[in-house]
GROMACS .gro file of N, CA and C in nm:
model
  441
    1UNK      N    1   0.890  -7.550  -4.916
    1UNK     CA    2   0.796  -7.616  -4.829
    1UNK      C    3   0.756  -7.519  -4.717
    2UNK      N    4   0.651  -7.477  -4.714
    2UNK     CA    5   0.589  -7.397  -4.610
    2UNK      C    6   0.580  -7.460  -4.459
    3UNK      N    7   0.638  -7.405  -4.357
    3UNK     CA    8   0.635  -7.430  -4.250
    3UNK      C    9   0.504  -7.439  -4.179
    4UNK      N   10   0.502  -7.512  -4.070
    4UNK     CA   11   0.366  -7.533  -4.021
    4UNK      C   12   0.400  -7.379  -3.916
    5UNK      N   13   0.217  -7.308  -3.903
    5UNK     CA   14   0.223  -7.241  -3.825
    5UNK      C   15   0.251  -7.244  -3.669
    6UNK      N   16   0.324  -7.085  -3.594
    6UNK     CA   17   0.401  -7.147  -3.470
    6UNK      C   18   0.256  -7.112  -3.354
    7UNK      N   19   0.276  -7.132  -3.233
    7UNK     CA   20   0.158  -7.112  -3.132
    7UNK      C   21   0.266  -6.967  -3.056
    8UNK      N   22   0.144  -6.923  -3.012
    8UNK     CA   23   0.159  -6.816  -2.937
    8UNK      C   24   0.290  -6.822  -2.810
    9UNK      N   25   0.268  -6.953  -2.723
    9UNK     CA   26   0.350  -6.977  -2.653
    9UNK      C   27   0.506  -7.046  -2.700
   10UNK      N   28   0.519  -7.032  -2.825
   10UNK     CA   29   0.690  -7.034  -2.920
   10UNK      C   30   0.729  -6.917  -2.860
   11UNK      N   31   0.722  -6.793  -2.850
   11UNK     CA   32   0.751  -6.655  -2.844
   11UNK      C   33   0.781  -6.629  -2.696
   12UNK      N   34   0.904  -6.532  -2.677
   12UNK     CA   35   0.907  -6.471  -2.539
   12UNK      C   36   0.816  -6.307  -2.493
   13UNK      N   37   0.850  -6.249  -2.663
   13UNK     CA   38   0.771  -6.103  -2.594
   13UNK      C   39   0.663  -6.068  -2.667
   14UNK      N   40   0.619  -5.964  -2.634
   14UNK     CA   41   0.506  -5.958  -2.720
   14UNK      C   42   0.439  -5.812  -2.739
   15UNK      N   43   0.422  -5.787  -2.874
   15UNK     CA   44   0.308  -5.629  -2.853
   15UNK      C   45   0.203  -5.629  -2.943
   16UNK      N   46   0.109  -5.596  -2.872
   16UNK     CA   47  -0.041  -5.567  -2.936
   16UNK      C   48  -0.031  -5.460  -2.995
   17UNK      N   49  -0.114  -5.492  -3.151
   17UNK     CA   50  -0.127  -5.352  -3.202
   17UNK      C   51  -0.266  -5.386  -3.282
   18UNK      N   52  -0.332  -5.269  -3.316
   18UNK     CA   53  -0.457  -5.264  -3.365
   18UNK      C   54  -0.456  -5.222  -3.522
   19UNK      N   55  -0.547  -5.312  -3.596
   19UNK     CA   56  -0.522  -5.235  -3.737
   19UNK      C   57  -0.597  -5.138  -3.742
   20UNK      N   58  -0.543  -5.081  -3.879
   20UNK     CA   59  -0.625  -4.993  -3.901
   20UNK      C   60  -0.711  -4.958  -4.098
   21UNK      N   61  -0.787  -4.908  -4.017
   21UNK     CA   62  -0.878  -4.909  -4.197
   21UNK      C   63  -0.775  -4.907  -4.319
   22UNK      N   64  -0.683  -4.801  -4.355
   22UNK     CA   65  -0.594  -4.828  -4.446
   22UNK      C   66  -0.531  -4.979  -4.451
   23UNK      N   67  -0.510  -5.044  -4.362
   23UNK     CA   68  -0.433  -5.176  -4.373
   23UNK      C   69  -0.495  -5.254  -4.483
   24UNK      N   70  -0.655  -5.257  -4.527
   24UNK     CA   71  -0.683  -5.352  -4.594
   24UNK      C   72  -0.686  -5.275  -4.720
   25UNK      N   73  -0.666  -5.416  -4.764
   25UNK     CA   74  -0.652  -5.401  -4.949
   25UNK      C   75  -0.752  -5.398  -5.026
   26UNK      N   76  -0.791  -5.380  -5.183
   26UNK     CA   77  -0.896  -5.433  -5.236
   26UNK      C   78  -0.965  -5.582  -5.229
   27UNK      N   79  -0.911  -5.672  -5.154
   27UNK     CA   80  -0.927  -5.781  -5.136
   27UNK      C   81  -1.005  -5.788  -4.996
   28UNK      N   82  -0.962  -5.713  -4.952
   28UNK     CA   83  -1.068  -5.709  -4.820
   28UNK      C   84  -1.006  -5.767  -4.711
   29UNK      N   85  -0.861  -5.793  -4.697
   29UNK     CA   86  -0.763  -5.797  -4.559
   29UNK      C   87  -0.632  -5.714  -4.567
   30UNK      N   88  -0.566  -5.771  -4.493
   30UNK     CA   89  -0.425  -5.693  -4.417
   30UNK      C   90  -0.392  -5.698  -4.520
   31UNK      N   91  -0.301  -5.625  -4.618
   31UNK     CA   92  -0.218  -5.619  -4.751
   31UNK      C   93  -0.058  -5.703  -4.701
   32UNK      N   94  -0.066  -5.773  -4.767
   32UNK     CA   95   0.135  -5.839  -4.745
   32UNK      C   96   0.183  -5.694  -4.690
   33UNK      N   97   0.198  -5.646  -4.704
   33UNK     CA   98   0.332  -5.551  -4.701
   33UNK      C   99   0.310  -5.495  -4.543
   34UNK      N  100   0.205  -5.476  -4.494
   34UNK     CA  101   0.142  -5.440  -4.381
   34UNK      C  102   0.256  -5.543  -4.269
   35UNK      N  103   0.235  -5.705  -4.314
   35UNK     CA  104   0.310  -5.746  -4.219
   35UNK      C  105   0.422  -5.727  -4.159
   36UNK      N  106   0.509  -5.675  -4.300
   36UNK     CA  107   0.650  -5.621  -4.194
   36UNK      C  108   0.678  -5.501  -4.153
   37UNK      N  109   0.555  -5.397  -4.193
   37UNK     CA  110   0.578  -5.305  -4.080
   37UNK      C  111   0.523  -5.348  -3.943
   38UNK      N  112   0.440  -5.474  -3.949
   38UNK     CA  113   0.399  -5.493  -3.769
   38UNK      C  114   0.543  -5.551  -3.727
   39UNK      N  115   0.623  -5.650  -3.799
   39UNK     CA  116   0.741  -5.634  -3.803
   39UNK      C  117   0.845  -5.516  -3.741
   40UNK      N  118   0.860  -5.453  -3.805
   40UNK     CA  119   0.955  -5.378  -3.772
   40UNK      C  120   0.901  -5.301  -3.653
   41UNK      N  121   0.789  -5.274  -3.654
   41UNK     CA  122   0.730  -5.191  -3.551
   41UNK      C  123   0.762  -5.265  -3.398
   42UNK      N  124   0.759  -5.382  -3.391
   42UNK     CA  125   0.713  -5.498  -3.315
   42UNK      C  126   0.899  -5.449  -3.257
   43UNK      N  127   0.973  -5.491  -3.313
   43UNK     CA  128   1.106  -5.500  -3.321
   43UNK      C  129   1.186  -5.365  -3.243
   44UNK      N  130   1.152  -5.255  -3.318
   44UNK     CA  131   1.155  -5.158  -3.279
   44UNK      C  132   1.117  -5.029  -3.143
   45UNK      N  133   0.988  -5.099  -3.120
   45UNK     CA  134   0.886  -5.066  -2.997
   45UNK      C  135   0.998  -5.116  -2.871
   46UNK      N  136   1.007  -5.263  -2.894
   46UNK     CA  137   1.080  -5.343  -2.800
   46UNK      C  138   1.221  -5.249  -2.774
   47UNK      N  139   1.303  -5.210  -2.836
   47UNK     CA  140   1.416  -5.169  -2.817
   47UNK      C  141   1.423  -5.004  -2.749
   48UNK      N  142   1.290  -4.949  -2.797
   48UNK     CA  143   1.288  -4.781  -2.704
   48UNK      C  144   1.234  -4.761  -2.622
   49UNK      N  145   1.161  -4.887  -2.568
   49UNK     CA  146   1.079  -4.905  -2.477
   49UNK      C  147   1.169  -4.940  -2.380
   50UNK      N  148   1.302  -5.037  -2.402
   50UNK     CA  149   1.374  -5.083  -2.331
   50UNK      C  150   1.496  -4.945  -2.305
   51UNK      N  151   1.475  -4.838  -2.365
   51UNK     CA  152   1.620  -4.771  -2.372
   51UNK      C  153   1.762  -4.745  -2.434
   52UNK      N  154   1.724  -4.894  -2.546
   52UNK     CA  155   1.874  -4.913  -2.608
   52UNK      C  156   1.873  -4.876  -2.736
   53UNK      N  157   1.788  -4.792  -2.763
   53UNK     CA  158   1.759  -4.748  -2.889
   53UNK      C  159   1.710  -4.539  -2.873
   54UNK      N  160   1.793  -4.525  -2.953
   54UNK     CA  161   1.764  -4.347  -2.983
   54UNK      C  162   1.756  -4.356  -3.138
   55UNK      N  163   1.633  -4.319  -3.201
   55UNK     CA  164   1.624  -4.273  -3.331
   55UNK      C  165   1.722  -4.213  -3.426
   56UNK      N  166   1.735  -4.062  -3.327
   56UNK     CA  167   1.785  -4.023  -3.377
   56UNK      C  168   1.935  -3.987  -3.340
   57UNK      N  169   1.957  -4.069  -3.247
   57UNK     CA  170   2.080  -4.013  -3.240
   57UNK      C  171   2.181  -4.143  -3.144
   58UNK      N  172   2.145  -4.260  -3.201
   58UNK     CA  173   2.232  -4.398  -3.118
   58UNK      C  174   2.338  -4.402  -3.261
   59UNK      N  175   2.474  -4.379  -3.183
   59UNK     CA  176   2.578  -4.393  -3.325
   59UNK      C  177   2.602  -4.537  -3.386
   60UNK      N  178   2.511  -4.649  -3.313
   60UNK     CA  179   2.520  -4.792  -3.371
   60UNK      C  180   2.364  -4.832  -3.392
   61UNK      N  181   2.351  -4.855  -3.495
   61UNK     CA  182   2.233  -4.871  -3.529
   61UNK      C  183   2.176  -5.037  -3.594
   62UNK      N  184   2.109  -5.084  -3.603
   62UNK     CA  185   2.065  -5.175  -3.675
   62UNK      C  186   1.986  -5.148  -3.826
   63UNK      N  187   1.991  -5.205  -3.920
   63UNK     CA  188   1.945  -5.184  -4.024
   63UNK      C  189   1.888  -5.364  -4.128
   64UNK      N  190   1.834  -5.371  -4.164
   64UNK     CA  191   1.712  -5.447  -4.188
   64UNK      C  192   1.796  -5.504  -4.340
   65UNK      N  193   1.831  -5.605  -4.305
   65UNK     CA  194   1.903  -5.659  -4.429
   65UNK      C  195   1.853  -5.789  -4.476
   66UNK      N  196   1.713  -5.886  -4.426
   66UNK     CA  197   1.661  -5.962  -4.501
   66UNK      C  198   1.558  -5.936  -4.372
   67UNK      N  199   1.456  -6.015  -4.483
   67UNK     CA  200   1.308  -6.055  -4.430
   67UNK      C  201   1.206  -6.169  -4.537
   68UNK      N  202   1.157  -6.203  -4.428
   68UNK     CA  203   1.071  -6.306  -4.481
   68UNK      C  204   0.934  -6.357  -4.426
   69UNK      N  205   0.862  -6.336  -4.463
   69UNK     CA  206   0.698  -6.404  -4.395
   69UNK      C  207   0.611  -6.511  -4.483
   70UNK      N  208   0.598  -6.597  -4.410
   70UNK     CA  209   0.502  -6.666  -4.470
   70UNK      C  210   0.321  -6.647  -4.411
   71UNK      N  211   0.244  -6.709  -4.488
   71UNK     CA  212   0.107  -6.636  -4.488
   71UNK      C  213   0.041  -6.786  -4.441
   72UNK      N  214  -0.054  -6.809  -4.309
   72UNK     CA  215  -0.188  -6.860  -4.371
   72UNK      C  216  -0.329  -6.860  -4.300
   73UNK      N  217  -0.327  -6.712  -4.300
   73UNK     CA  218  -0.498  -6.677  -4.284
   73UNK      C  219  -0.490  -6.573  -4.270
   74UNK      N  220  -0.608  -6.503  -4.302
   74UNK     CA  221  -0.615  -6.380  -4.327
   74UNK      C  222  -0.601  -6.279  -4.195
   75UNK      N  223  -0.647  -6.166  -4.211
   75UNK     CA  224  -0.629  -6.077  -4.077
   75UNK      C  225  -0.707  -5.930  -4.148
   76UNK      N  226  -0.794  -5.910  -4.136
   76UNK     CA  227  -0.882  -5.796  -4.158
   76UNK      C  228  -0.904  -5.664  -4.050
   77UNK      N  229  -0.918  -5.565  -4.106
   77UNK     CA  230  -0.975  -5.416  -4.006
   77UNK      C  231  -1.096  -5.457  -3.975
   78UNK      N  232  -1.167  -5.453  -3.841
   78UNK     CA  233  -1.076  -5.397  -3.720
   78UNK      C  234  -1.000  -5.525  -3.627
   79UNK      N  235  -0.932  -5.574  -3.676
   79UNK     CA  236  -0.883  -5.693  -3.617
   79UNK      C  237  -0.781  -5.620  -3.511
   80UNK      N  238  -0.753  -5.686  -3.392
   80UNK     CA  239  -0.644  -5.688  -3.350
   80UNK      C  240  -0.524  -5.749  -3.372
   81UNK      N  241  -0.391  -5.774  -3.333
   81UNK     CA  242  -0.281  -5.832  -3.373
   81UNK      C  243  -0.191  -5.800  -3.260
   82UNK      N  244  -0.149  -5.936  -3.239
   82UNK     CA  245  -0.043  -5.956  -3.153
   82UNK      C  246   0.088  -6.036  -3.202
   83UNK      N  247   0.191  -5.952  -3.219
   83UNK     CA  248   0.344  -6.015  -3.259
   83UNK      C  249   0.414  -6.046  -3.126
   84UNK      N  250   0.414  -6.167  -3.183
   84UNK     CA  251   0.529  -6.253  -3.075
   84UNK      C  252   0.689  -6.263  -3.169
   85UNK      N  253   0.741  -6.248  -3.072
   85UNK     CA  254   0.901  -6.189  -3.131
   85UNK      C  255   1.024  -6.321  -3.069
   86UNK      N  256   1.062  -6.339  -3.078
   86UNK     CA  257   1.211  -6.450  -3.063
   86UNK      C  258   1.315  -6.386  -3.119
   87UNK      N  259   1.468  -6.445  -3.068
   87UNK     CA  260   1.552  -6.424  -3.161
   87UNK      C  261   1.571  -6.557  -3.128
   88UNK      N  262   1.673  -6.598  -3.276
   88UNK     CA  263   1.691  -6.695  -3.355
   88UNK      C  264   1.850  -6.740  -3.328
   89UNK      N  265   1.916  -6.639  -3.371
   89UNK     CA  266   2.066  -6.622  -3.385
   89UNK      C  267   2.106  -6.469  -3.323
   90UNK      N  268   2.231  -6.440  -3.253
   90UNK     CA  269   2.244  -6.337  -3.181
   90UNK      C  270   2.412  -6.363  -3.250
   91UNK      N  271   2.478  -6.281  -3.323
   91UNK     CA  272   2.637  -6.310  -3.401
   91UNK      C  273   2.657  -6.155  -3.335
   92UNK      N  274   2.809  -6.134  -3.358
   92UNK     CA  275   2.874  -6.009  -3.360
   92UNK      C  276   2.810  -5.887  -3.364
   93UNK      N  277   2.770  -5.859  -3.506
   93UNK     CA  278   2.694  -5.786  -3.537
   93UNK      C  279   2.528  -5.775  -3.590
   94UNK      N  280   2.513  -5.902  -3.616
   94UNK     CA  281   2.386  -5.927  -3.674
   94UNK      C  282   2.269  -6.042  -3.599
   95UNK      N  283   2.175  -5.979  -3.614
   95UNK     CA  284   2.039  -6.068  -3.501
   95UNK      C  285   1.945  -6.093  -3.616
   96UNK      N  286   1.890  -6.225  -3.589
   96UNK     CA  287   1.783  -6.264  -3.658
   96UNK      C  288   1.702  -6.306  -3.526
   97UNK      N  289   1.567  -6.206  -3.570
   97UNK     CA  290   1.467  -6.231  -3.496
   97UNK      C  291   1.333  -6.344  -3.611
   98UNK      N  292   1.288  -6.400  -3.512
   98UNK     CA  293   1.166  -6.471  -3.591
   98UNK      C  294   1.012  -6.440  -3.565
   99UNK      N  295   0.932  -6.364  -3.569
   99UNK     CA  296   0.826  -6.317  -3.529
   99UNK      C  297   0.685  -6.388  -3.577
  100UNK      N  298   0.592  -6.382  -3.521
  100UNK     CA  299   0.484  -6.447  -3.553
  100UNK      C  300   0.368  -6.318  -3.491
  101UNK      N  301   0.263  -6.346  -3.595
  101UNK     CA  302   0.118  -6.214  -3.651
  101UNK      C  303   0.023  -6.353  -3.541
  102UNK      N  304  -0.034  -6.316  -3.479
  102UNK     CA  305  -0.169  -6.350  -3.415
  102UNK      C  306  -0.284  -6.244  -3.428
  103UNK      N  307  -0.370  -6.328  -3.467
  103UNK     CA  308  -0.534  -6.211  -3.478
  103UNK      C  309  -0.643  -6.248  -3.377
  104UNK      N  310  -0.619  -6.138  -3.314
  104UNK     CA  311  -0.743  -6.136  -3.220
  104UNK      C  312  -0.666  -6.217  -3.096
  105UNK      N  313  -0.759  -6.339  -3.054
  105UNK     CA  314  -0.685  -6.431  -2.939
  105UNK      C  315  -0.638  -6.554  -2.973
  106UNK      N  316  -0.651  -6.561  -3.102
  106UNK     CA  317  -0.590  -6.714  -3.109
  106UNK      C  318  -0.477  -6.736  -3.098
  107UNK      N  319  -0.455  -6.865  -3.083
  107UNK     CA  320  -0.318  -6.912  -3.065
  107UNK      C  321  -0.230  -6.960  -3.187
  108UNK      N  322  -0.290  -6.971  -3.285
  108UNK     CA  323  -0.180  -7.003  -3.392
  108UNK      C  324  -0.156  -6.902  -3.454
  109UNK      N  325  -0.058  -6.894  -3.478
  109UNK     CA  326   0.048  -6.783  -3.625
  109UNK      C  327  -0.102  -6.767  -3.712
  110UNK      N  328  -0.134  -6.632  -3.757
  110UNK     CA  329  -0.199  -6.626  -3.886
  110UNK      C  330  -0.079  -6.600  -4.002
  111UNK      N  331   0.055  -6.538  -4.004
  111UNK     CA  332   0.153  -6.552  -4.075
  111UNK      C  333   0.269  -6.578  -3.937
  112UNK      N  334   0.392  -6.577  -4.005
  112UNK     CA  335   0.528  -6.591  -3.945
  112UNK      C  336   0.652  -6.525  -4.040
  113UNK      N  337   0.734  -6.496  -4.041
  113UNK     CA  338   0.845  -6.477  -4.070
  113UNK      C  339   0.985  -6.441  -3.951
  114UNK      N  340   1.081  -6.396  -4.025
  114UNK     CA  341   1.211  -6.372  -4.006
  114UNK      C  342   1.278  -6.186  -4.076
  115UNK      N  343   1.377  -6.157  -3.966
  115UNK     CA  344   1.407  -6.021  -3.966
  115UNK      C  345   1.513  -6.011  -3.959
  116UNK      N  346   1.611  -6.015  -4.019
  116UNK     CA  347   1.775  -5.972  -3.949
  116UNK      C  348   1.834  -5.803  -3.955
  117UNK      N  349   1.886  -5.766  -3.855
  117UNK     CA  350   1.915  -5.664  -3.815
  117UNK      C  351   2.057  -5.708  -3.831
  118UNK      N  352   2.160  -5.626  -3.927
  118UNK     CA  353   2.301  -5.609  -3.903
  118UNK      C  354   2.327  -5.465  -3.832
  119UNK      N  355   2.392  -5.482  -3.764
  119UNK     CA  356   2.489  -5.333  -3.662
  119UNK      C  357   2.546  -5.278  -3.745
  120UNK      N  358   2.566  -5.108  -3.817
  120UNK     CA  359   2.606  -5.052  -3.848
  120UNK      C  360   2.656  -4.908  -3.759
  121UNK      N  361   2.801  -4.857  -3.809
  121UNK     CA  362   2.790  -4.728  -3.718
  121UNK      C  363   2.727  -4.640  -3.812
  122UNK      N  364   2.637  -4.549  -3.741
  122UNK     CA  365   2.578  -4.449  -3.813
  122UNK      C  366   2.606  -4.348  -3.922
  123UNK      N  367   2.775  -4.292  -3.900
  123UNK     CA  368   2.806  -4.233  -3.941
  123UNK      C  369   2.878  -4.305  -4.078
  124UNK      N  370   2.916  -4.401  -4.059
  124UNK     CA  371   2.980  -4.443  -4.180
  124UNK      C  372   2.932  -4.564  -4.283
  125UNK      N  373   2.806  -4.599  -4.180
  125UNK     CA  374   2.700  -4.716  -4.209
  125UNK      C  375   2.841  -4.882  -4.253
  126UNK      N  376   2.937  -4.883  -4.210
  126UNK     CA  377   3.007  -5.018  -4.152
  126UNK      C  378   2.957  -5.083  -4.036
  127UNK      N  379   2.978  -5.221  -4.042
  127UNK     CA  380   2.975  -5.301  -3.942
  127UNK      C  381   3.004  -5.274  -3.824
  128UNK      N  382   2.936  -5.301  -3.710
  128UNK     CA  383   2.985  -5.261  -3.586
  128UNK      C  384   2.927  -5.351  -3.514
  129UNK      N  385   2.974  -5.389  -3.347
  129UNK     CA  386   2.887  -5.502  -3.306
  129UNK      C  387   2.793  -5.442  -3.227
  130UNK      N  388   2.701  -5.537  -3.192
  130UNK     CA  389   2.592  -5.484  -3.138
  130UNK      C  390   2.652  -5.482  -2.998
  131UNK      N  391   2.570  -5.308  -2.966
  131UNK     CA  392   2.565  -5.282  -2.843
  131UNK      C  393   2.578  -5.350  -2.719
  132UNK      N  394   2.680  -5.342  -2.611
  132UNK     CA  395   2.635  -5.399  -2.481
  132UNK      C  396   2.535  -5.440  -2.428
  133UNK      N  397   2.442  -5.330  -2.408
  133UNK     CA  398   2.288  -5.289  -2.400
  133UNK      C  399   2.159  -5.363  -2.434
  134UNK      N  400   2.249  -5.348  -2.599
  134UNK     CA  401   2.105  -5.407  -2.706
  134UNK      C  402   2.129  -5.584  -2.682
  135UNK      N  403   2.258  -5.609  -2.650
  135UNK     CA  404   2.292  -5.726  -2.656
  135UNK      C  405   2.273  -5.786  -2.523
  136UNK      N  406   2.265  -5.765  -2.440
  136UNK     CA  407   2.176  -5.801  -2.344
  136UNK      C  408   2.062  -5.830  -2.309
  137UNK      N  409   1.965  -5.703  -2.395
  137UNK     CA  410   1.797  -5.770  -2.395
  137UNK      C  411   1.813  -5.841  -2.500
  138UNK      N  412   1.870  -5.871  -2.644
  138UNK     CA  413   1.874  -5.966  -2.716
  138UNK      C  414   1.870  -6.124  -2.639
  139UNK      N  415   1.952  -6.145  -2.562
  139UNK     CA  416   1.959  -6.236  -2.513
  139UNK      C  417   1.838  -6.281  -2.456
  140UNK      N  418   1.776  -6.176  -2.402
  140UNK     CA  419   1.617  -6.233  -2.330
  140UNK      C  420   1.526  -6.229  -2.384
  141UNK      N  421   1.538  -6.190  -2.496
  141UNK     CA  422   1.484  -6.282  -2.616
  141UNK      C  423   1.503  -6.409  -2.677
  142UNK      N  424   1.596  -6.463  -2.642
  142UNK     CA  425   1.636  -6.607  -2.677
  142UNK      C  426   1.503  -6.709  -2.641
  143UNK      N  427   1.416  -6.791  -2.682
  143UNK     CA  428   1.402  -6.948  -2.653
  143UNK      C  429   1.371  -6.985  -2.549
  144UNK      N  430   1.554  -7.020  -2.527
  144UNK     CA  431   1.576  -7.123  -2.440
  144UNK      C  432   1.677  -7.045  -2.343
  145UNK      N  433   1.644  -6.926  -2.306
  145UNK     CA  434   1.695  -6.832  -2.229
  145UNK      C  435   1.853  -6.780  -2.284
  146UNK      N  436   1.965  -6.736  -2.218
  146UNK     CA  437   2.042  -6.658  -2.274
  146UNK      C  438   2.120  -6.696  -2.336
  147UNK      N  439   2.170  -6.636  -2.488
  147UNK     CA  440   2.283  -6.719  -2.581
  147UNK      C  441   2.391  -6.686  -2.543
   0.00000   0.00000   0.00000
């Protein structure tokens, strides 16, 4: 059963990003797959922007162990897009964020999904918990303020 789409104001943070000509498909919009790199991008931006994230060199890392989006309306070049980001669940090691695709200015979800990040240490890619750091702005991502 497909969820009803969420409104802009569900979400605590947010980043604009612009498509671009490659994004569309022979069909003439955003290609599925496009969405979870605004996804991950969305996710990611947030965390090096904040400091708690080094590419290449944070020995606890997060790594992308499910995802899910649902679809309902399109999103075409040169559209804009704005992901609104939540987290969901904040555990030991693992965060599920829930994100939502806005086009242009509207207020409803044109898609939505879900992202979970498990903590791994880098070097040995095992479980590890999430960062002090990371686990702190996680929290201000919460809802209904801090878990």
């Amino acid at each position: 059963m497909k969820a009803t789409p969420t409104q802009r104001d569900d979400y605590v943070h947010f980043l604009e990003m612009e498509t671009r000509w490659s994004d569309n498909d022979g069909y003439g919009h955003v290609n599925n797959v496009v969405y979870y790199s605004f996804f991950d991008t969305a996710v990611n931006r947030h965390m090096l922007d904040a400091g708690v994230l080094d590419i290449a060199a944070s020995p606890v890392v997060g790594l992308v162990v499910e995802t899910q989006c649902q679809y309902y309306r399109s999103i075409s070049y040169p559209d804009r897009v704005t992901i609104g980001m939540r987290v969901a669940h904040l555990g030991n090691s693992s965060v599920r964020y829930e994100l939502g695709v806005f086009r242009n200015d509207e207020v409803q979800a044109s898609a939505q999904g879900h992202y979970v990040h498990v903590y791994v240490e880098r070097a040995t890619q095992t479980p590890a918990a999430i960062p002090t750091e990371t686990r702190v702005l996680l929290q201000t991502l919460h809802r209904n303020g801090p878990l």
